[in-house]
Amino acid sequence: MNNPVMDPRNAVIELPVSGMTCAACAARIEKVLNRLPGVSANVNLAAEKARVNFSGAEAGPAEVVAAIRKASFDVPAATLELAISGMTCAACATRLEKVLNRLPGAEAVVNFATERATVRYQPGLVTIEALKDAVQRAGFAATETGLADREQARLRQAAAWKAELRRFWIAALLTLPLAAQMPAMFGGGWAADAHHEFLPRWLQLMLATPVQFWIGARFYRGAWSSLRGGGANMDVLVVLGTSMAWSYSAIVTLFGRHDLHVYYEASAMIITLILLGKLLEARAKARTTAALDALLRLQPRVAHVERDGVLVAVPVDSLKPADLFVVRPGDAVPVDGEVVSGASALNEAMLTGESMPIDKRPGDKVFAATLNGEGVLRCRATGVGAHTLLAGIIRMVEQAQGSKAPVQRLADRIAAVFVPVVVGIAVVTFVSWWWLGGDFAQALISAVAVLVIACPCALGLATPTAIMVGTGQGARAGMLVKNAEALELAEKIRVLVVDKTGTLTEGTPAVSDVVPADGWDRAGLLGIAAALEQASAHPIAAAVVAEARATGVSIASAGDSVAEPGKGLSGRVDGRDVVLGTPAFLAERGIDMSGVSWESLAAAGKTMVAVAVDGRCAGVIAVADRVRQDSASAVARLKARGLRVVMLTGDHVATAAAIARETGVDEWQAGVMPADKAAVVQAFAQGGERVGMAGDGINDAPALAAAEVSFAIGVGADVAVEAADITLVRNSLHGVADAIDLSRATLSKIRQNLFFAFIYNILGIPLAAFGLLNPVIAGAAMAMSSVSVVTNSLLLKRWRPGR
């Protein structure tokens, strides 16, 4: 391998790519990269990124970057500024500079006086983590102080947009006098004679030439690069069309043929209109990533840590796992952590889409970028940097935006052959008009119009812009889509298999019923049971203690506790003998349970905790995994969308039946082992059904992997999240219905976009070929086709969950 920083085998890298102008460019880069052994690449025109997968590849990232550049595109370098601590002299700076400059694709300058390292590096060849690791291995510590990659990219785009805007205004000023003649020309017909011209032809030539060869130089460079690489893109069509119009006009002018018309205004206006279209397109494309940019801006730059009893503000990047930090009222949580002390309510809407604040107490998890209420929390960091939930969300959204939906393959196949076919149609049009009609001027006009109207920009933007906006909206609503294919397929599922525990239910046992015997009340029964249970780590014991504390019951101390595994506990509370456990355990002790009605609770699948005091039954406490409050409404919503909802659980039949009744699930299977869940999913699929699976636990991972589209409920089990296509940050089955709604909305936009992209060409090319469309109008239509597609995608920003 030529890269000591990363092993590209089975790795995925994402590279920024500059120089693409249309779908044909993206298709050509894909073709070039996919020729490399073991490399699989997807190129996203809208995001201007290439996602490259190395699976045992002989080629490394360096070869990928070289291949992109050989195809006449570029992978722009990025700049990182690091604050360095630990340097003691100039020799330290020199040594660190050498260490960093040894990394492939990195050029570093280390300043001892300012304790800063400025690194210009090549994305793909080296990562920010590798640069920081190299500093650490050299015996120093590094903290990011410069702009993040995404911020740098945004600044580059802003600078490029300003430069393009400046060129457009110059082109517009040069073109305006030429365009001023057009009303008179149209009044006398497009091929009218020279009497309608009020500008001298030498002046027209002087105005049109800078537009053609200076302002339009980008099109010539793009066309040459494309042709040299063995392909043809939008630039080829623009260059052919405008060059034909300008060249013919220049020859007519230089030879003094005043009997023939000139078409300077056509070539200049086409270039100016295309530049305007590109500007509008670039501005609209920037808005497609607005949701992701908003997420990035959520994480604070500063964290407050306690140092010698004083709160000190430190950069978030300097926090490490296990560090203690303080979240003040109104502050955003800097990193993922666990509450050590304090109580407050956090607004987690930015991650989960849940508008109500969530109460946090010691032991609860907090997530980076969530907003604190009025309390003060002391927390221990558990996830920092790239390991926070927010960073994971951003990573997943970026991956999804860079992936390709199956529906895009049609557009890619068409784009690959589109330009050569259009050039062929233009040649046929030109020859037909000149040879059969004997009208060279009309032949030229019609051929130029064909070339200009047919530019395939809109075709390349139709799918990726909708995917980018859709996945961004999903992230804002707490839905993380792993890839575009999942977003496309979600609308097609007809059977949704759901796990019970943690999906339909809360996933943790809780007290559901308290049935006191004669002489006892609810508080007394809970208090004496909790006194004995508080020494046990069993989940059922924890549920009893939690219920007692939640209802304000006083809990006494217990002594002489003895546990009998699988049966129950015995001990003394306030001088009284207490026994609790299963009804069978109490029966073994000769305790009569006839005074308490508990059989119906057991028949409903609930776990019984029977309590006896001094040899007499004091009552029964029923513990169950409670159904989520919104599960029934979520199931009804899914069924209203035409889905069959099937519940699978490893619990016994009584529990499964009770949960199914409560949630409105019509089909269910009980006693299903984890390994068998995948087989059930596969059986539905073999029956011709498109199957989705929703689950939250490690035991659901095989079934999630087997489903056509899988949903991980919540952020609990990493294995489930890894196996799922769509991760729902909020613990609610409503998220599945939201994901299906988002899929339908996104696919609807993609279909509309493809219609817009094709209709311009399907209607425009014949009109141009038959002489019914002049080149200037063709240029305006081509420019607006791209703008209309991107603008239509942006309408997805109006989508909201639950509609």
mmCIF file of C-alpha atoms in Angstrom, residues 75-268:
data_model
loop_
_atom_site.group_PDB
_atom_site.id
_atom_site.type_symbol
_atom_site.label_atom_id
_atom_site.label_comp_id
_atom_site.label_asym_id
_atom_site.label_seq_id
_atom_site.Cartn_x
_atom_site.Cartn_y
_atom_site.Cartn_z
ATOM 1 C CA VAL A 75 -9.607 17.135 -5.649
ATOM 2 C CA PRO A 76 -9.100 20.481 -3.857
ATOM 3 C CA ALA A 77 -6.782 20.548 -0.870
ATOM 4 C CA ALA A 78 -7.999 21.533 2.609
ATOM 5 C CA THR A 79 -6.309 23.557 5.350
ATOM 6 C CA LEU A 80 -6.234 22.719 9.047
ATOM 7 C CA GLU A 81 -4.871 24.808 11.889
ATOM 8 C CA LEU A 82 -3.793 23.005 15.056
ATOM 9 C CA ALA A 83 -2.905 24.473 18.442
ATOM 10 C CA ILE A 84 0.159 22.551 19.647
ATOM 11 C CA SER A 85 1.035 22.108 23.310
ATOM 12 C CA GLY A 86 4.183 20.512 24.685
ATOM 13 C CA MET A 87 6.801 22.253 22.504
ATOM 14 C CA THR A 88 9.758 23.539 24.519
ATOM 15 C CA CYS A 89 12.079 24.927 21.843
ATOM 16 C CA ALA A 90 12.457 25.618 18.130
ATOM 17 C CA ALA A 91 13.845 22.115 17.634
ATOM 18 C CA CYS A 92 10.475 20.696 18.740
ATOM 19 C CA ALA A 93 8.734 22.715 16.036
ATOM 20 C CA THR A 94 11.236 21.546 13.406
ATOM 21 C CA ARG A 95 10.828 17.898 14.434
ATOM 22 C CA LEU A 96 7.025 18.105 14.409
ATOM 23 C CA GLU A 97 7.079 19.778 11.005
ATOM 24 C CA LYS A 98 9.143 16.864 9.632
ATOM 25 C CA VAL A 99 6.745 14.329 11.176
ATOM 26 C CA LEU A 100 3.703 15.987 9.589
ATOM 27 C CA ASN A 101 5.376 16.478 6.206
ATOM 28 C CA ARG A 102 6.132 12.737 6.045
ATOM 29 C CA LEU A 103 2.400 12.036 5.857
ATOM 30 C CA PRO A 104 1.147 11.576 2.280
ATOM 31 C CA GLY A 105 -0.538 14.631 0.844
ATOM 32 C CA ALA A 106 0.359 16.870 3.816
ATOM 33 C CA GLU A 107 2.366 20.125 3.829
ATOM 34 C CA ALA A 108 2.871 21.568 7.307
ATOM 35 C CA VAL A 109 4.381 24.719 8.785
ATOM 36 C CA VAL A 110 4.881 24.753 12.565
ATOM 37 C CA ASN A 111 5.330 28.071 14.353
ATOM 38 C CA PHE A 112 6.991 27.723 17.747
ATOM 39 C CA ALA A 113 6.223 31.316 18.781
ATOM 40 C CA THR A 114 2.468 31.041 18.259
ATOM 41 C CA GLU A 115 2.363 27.288 19.047
ATOM 42 C CA ARG A 116 0.395 26.694 15.881
ATOM 43 C CA ALA A 117 0.698 24.193 13.042
ATOM 44 C CA THR A 118 -0.861 25.070 9.700
ATOM 45 C CA VAL A 119 -1.370 21.968 7.571
ATOM 46 C CA ARG A 120 -2.452 21.930 3.951
ATOM 47 C CA TYR A 121 -3.546 18.371 3.236
ATOM 48 C CA GLN A 122 -5.139 16.302 0.531
ATOM 49 C CA PRO A 123 -8.511 14.760 1.535
ATOM 50 C CA GLY A 124 -8.449 11.029 0.880
ATOM 51 C CA LEU A 125 -4.716 10.695 1.307
ATOM 52 C CA VAL A 126 -4.723 11.721 4.956
ATOM 53 C CA THR A 127 -7.419 12.460 7.544
ATOM 54 C CA ILE A 128 -7.646 15.029 10.336
ATOM 55 C CA GLU A 129 -7.520 12.182 12.857
ATOM 56 C CA ALA A 130 -4.293 10.886 11.272
ATOM 57 C CA LEU A 131 -2.718 14.357 11.498
ATOM 58 C CA LYS A 132 -3.652 14.692 15.171
ATOM 59 C CA ASP A 133 -2.441 11.132 15.892
ATOM 60 C CA ALA A 134 0.906 11.953 14.268
ATOM 61 C CA VAL A 135 1.273 14.985 16.561
ATOM 62 C CA GLN A 136 0.460 12.826 19.565
ATOM 63 C CA ARG A 137 2.945 10.114 18.545
ATOM 64 C CA ALA A 138 5.587 12.819 18.284
ATOM 65 C CA GLY A 139 5.000 13.605 21.968
ATOM 66 C CA PHE A 140 2.795 16.695 21.663
ATOM 67 C CA ALA A 141 -0.928 17.449 21.913
ATOM 68 C CA ALA A 142 -3.041 18.975 19.139
ATOM 69 C CA THR A 143 -6.349 20.845 19.265
ATOM 70 C CA GLU A 144 -8.222 22.049 16.184
ATOM 71 C CA THR A 145 -8.429 25.817 16.006
ATOM 72 C CA GLY A 146 -8.955 26.313 12.287
ATOM 73 C CA LEU A 147 -12.116 25.974 10.298
ATOM 74 C CA ALA A 148 -13.667 22.571 9.792
ATOM 75 C CA ASP A 149 -13.611 20.939 6.365
ATOM 76 C CA ARG A 150 -17.220 21.797 5.771
ATOM 77 C CA GLU A 151 -16.711 25.436 6.732
ATOM 78 C CA GLN A 152 -13.700 25.606 4.400
ATOM 79 C CA ALA A 153 -15.771 24.136 1.586
ATOM 80 C CA ARG A 154 -18.471 26.717 2.251
ATOM 81 C CA LEU A 155 -15.919 29.541 2.064
ATOM 82 C CA ARG A 156 -14.478 28.137 -1.171
ATOM 83 C CA GLN A 157 -17.963 27.950 -2.654
ATOM 84 C CA ALA A 158 -18.718 31.517 -1.569
ATOM 85 C CA ALA A 159 -15.502 32.796 -3.159
ATOM 86 C CA ALA A 160 -16.179 30.873 -6.369
ATOM 87 C CA TRP A 161 -19.750 32.194 -6.464
ATOM 88 C CA LYS A 162 -18.531 35.793 -6.158
ATOM 89 C CA ALA A 163 -16.052 35.249 -8.986
ATOM 90 C CA GLU A 164 -18.796 33.740 -11.165
ATOM 91 C CA LEU A 165 -21.117 36.626 -10.316
ATOM 92 C CA ARG A 166 -18.455 39.125 -11.360
ATOM 93 C CA ARG A 167 -17.947 37.319 -14.689
ATOM 94 C CA PHE A 168 -21.694 37.205 -15.262
ATOM 95 C CA TRP A 169 -22.080 40.971 -14.812
ATOM 96 C CA ILE A 170 -19.210 41.617 -17.231
ATOM 97 C CA ALA A 171 -20.842 39.241 -19.747
ATOM 98 C CA ALA A 172 -24.224 40.927 -19.228
ATOM 99 C CA LEU A 173 -22.779 44.413 -19.836
ATOM 100 C CA LEU A 174 -21.066 43.267 -23.043
ATOM 101 C CA THR A 175 -24.139 41.371 -24.233
ATOM 102 C CA LEU A 176 -26.738 44.058 -23.477
ATOM 103 C CA PRO A 177 -26.029 46.213 -26.564
ATOM 104 C CA LEU A 178 -26.217 43.104 -28.755
ATOM 105 C CA ALA A 179 -29.481 42.037 -27.142
ATOM 106 C CA ALA A 180 -30.951 45.503 -27.694
ATOM 107 C CA GLN A 181 -31.116 44.754 -31.430
ATOM 108 C CA MET A 182 -33.200 41.623 -30.959
ATOM 109 C CA PRO A 183 -36.712 43.159 -30.852
ATOM 110 C CA ALA A 184 -36.106 44.647 -34.287
ATOM 111 C CA MET A 185 -34.754 41.326 -35.552
ATOM 112 C CA PHE A 186 -37.725 39.391 -34.228
ATOM 113 C CA GLY A 187 -40.006 41.952 -35.828
ATOM 114 C CA GLY A 188 -38.442 41.207 -39.178
ATOM 115 C CA GLY A 189 -37.902 37.519 -38.672
ATOM 116 C CA TRP A 190 -34.960 35.722 -37.046
ATOM 117 C CA ALA A 191 -32.994 35.602 -40.286
ATOM 118 C CA ALA A 192 -33.844 39.206 -41.134
ATOM 119 C CA ASP A 193 -31.460 41.285 -43.159
ATOM 120 C CA ALA A 194 -28.842 43.674 -41.885
ATOM 121 C CA HIS A 195 -31.129 46.723 -42.013
ATOM 122 C CA HIS A 196 -32.367 45.826 -38.523
ATOM 123 C CA GLU A 197 -28.841 46.141 -37.099
ATOM 124 C CA PHE A 198 -28.024 49.505 -35.526
ATOM 125 C CA LEU A 199 -24.577 48.502 -34.181
ATOM 126 C CA PRO A 200 -21.643 48.357 -36.611
ATOM 127 C CA ARG A 201 -20.539 44.781 -37.149
ATOM 128 C CA TRP A 202 -16.954 45.539 -36.075
ATOM 129 C CA LEU A 203 -18.370 46.719 -32.710
ATOM 130 C CA GLN A 204 -20.555 43.596 -32.442
ATOM 131 C CA LEU A 205 -17.440 41.482 -33.033
ATOM 132 C CA MET A 206 -15.543 43.376 -30.320
ATOM 133 C CA LEU A 207 -18.389 42.941 -27.833
ATOM 134 C CA ALA A 208 -19.064 39.269 -28.565
ATOM 135 C CA THR A 209 -15.441 38.032 -28.690
ATOM 136 C CA PRO A 210 -14.567 38.573 -24.964
ATOM 137 C CA VAL A 211 -17.818 36.890 -23.982
ATOM 138 C CA GLN A 212 -17.065 33.950 -26.267
ATOM 139 C CA PHE A 213 -13.405 33.356 -25.413
ATOM 140 C CA TRP A 214 -12.755 35.027 -22.039
ATOM 141 C CA ILE A 215 -16.030 34.673 -20.146
ATOM 142 C CA GLY A 216 -16.736 31.417 -21.976
ATOM 143 C CA ALA A 217 -13.221 30.012 -21.451
ATOM 144 C CA ARG A 218 -14.540 27.691 -18.741
ATOM 145 C CA PHE A 219 -16.705 25.940 -21.335
ATOM 146 C CA TYR A 220 -13.757 25.438 -23.683
ATOM 147 C CA ARG A 221 -11.600 24.046 -20.859
ATOM 148 C CA GLY A 222 -14.390 21.714 -19.776
ATOM 149 C CA ALA A 223 -15.058 20.552 -23.337
ATOM 150 C CA TRP A 224 -11.358 19.887 -24.036
ATOM 151 C CA SER A 225 -10.943 17.956 -20.776
ATOM 152 C CA SER A 226 -14.053 15.933 -21.517
ATOM 153 C CA LEU A 227 -13.037 15.036 -25.052
ATOM 154 C CA ARG A 228 -9.462 14.259 -24.006
ATOM 155 C CA GLY A 229 -10.884 11.868 -21.411
ATOM 156 C CA GLY A 230 -12.889 10.040 -24.062
ATOM 157 C CA GLY A 231 -16.300 11.462 -23.174
ATOM 158 C CA ALA A 232 -18.561 14.388 -23.937
ATOM 159 C CA ASN A 233 -20.380 16.651 -21.493
ATOM 160 C CA MET A 234 -22.550 19.752 -21.423
ATOM 161 C CA ASP A 235 -19.569 21.980 -22.205
ATOM 162 C CA VAL A 236 -19.098 20.210 -25.547
ATOM 163 C CA LEU A 237 -22.643 21.143 -26.579
ATOM 164 C CA VAL A 238 -22.269 24.769 -25.466
ATOM 165 C CA VAL A 239 -18.887 25.167 -27.192
ATOM 166 C CA LEU A 240 -20.095 23.588 -30.439
ATOM 167 C CA GLY A 241 -23.252 25.692 -30.564
ATOM 168 C CA THR A 242 -21.795 29.068 -29.621
ATOM 169 C CA SER A 243 -18.577 28.568 -31.609
ATOM 170 C CA MET A 244 -20.583 27.792 -34.749
ATOM 171 C CA ALA A 245 -22.635 30.970 -34.326
ATOM 172 C CA TRP A 246 -19.614 33.187 -33.520
ATOM 173 C CA SER A 247 -17.361 31.700 -36.229
ATOM 174 C CA TYR A 248 -19.985 32.101 -38.953
ATOM 175 C CA SER A 249 -20.632 35.691 -37.856
ATOM 176 C CA ALA A 250 -16.912 36.533 -37.732
ATOM 177 C CA ILE A 251 -16.351 35.148 -41.251
ATOM 178 C CA VAL A 252 -19.313 37.129 -42.582
ATOM 179 C CA THR A 253 -17.984 40.287 -40.902
ATOM 180 C CA LEU A 254 -14.369 39.882 -42.028
ATOM 181 C CA PHE A 255 -15.368 39.169 -45.646
ATOM 182 C CA GLY A 256 -17.804 42.104 -45.721
ATOM 183 C CA ARG A 257 -20.865 39.994 -46.616
ATOM 184 C CA HIS A 258 -23.477 42.558 -45.600
ATOM 185 C CA ASP A 259 -26.156 40.548 -47.400
ATOM 186 C CA LEU A 260 -25.863 37.811 -44.748
ATOM 187 C CA HIS A 261 -27.029 38.070 -41.157
ATOM 188 C CA VAL A 262 -24.663 37.710 -38.163
ATOM 189 C CA TYR A 263 -25.453 35.905 -34.902
ATOM 190 C CA TYR A 264 -23.189 37.534 -32.311
ATOM 191 C CA GLU A 265 -26.150 38.215 -30.068
ATOM 192 C CA ALA A 266 -27.039 34.507 -30.105
ATOM 193 C CA SER A 267 -23.589 33.237 -29.033
ATOM 194 C CA ALA A 268 -23.133 35.962 -26.403
#
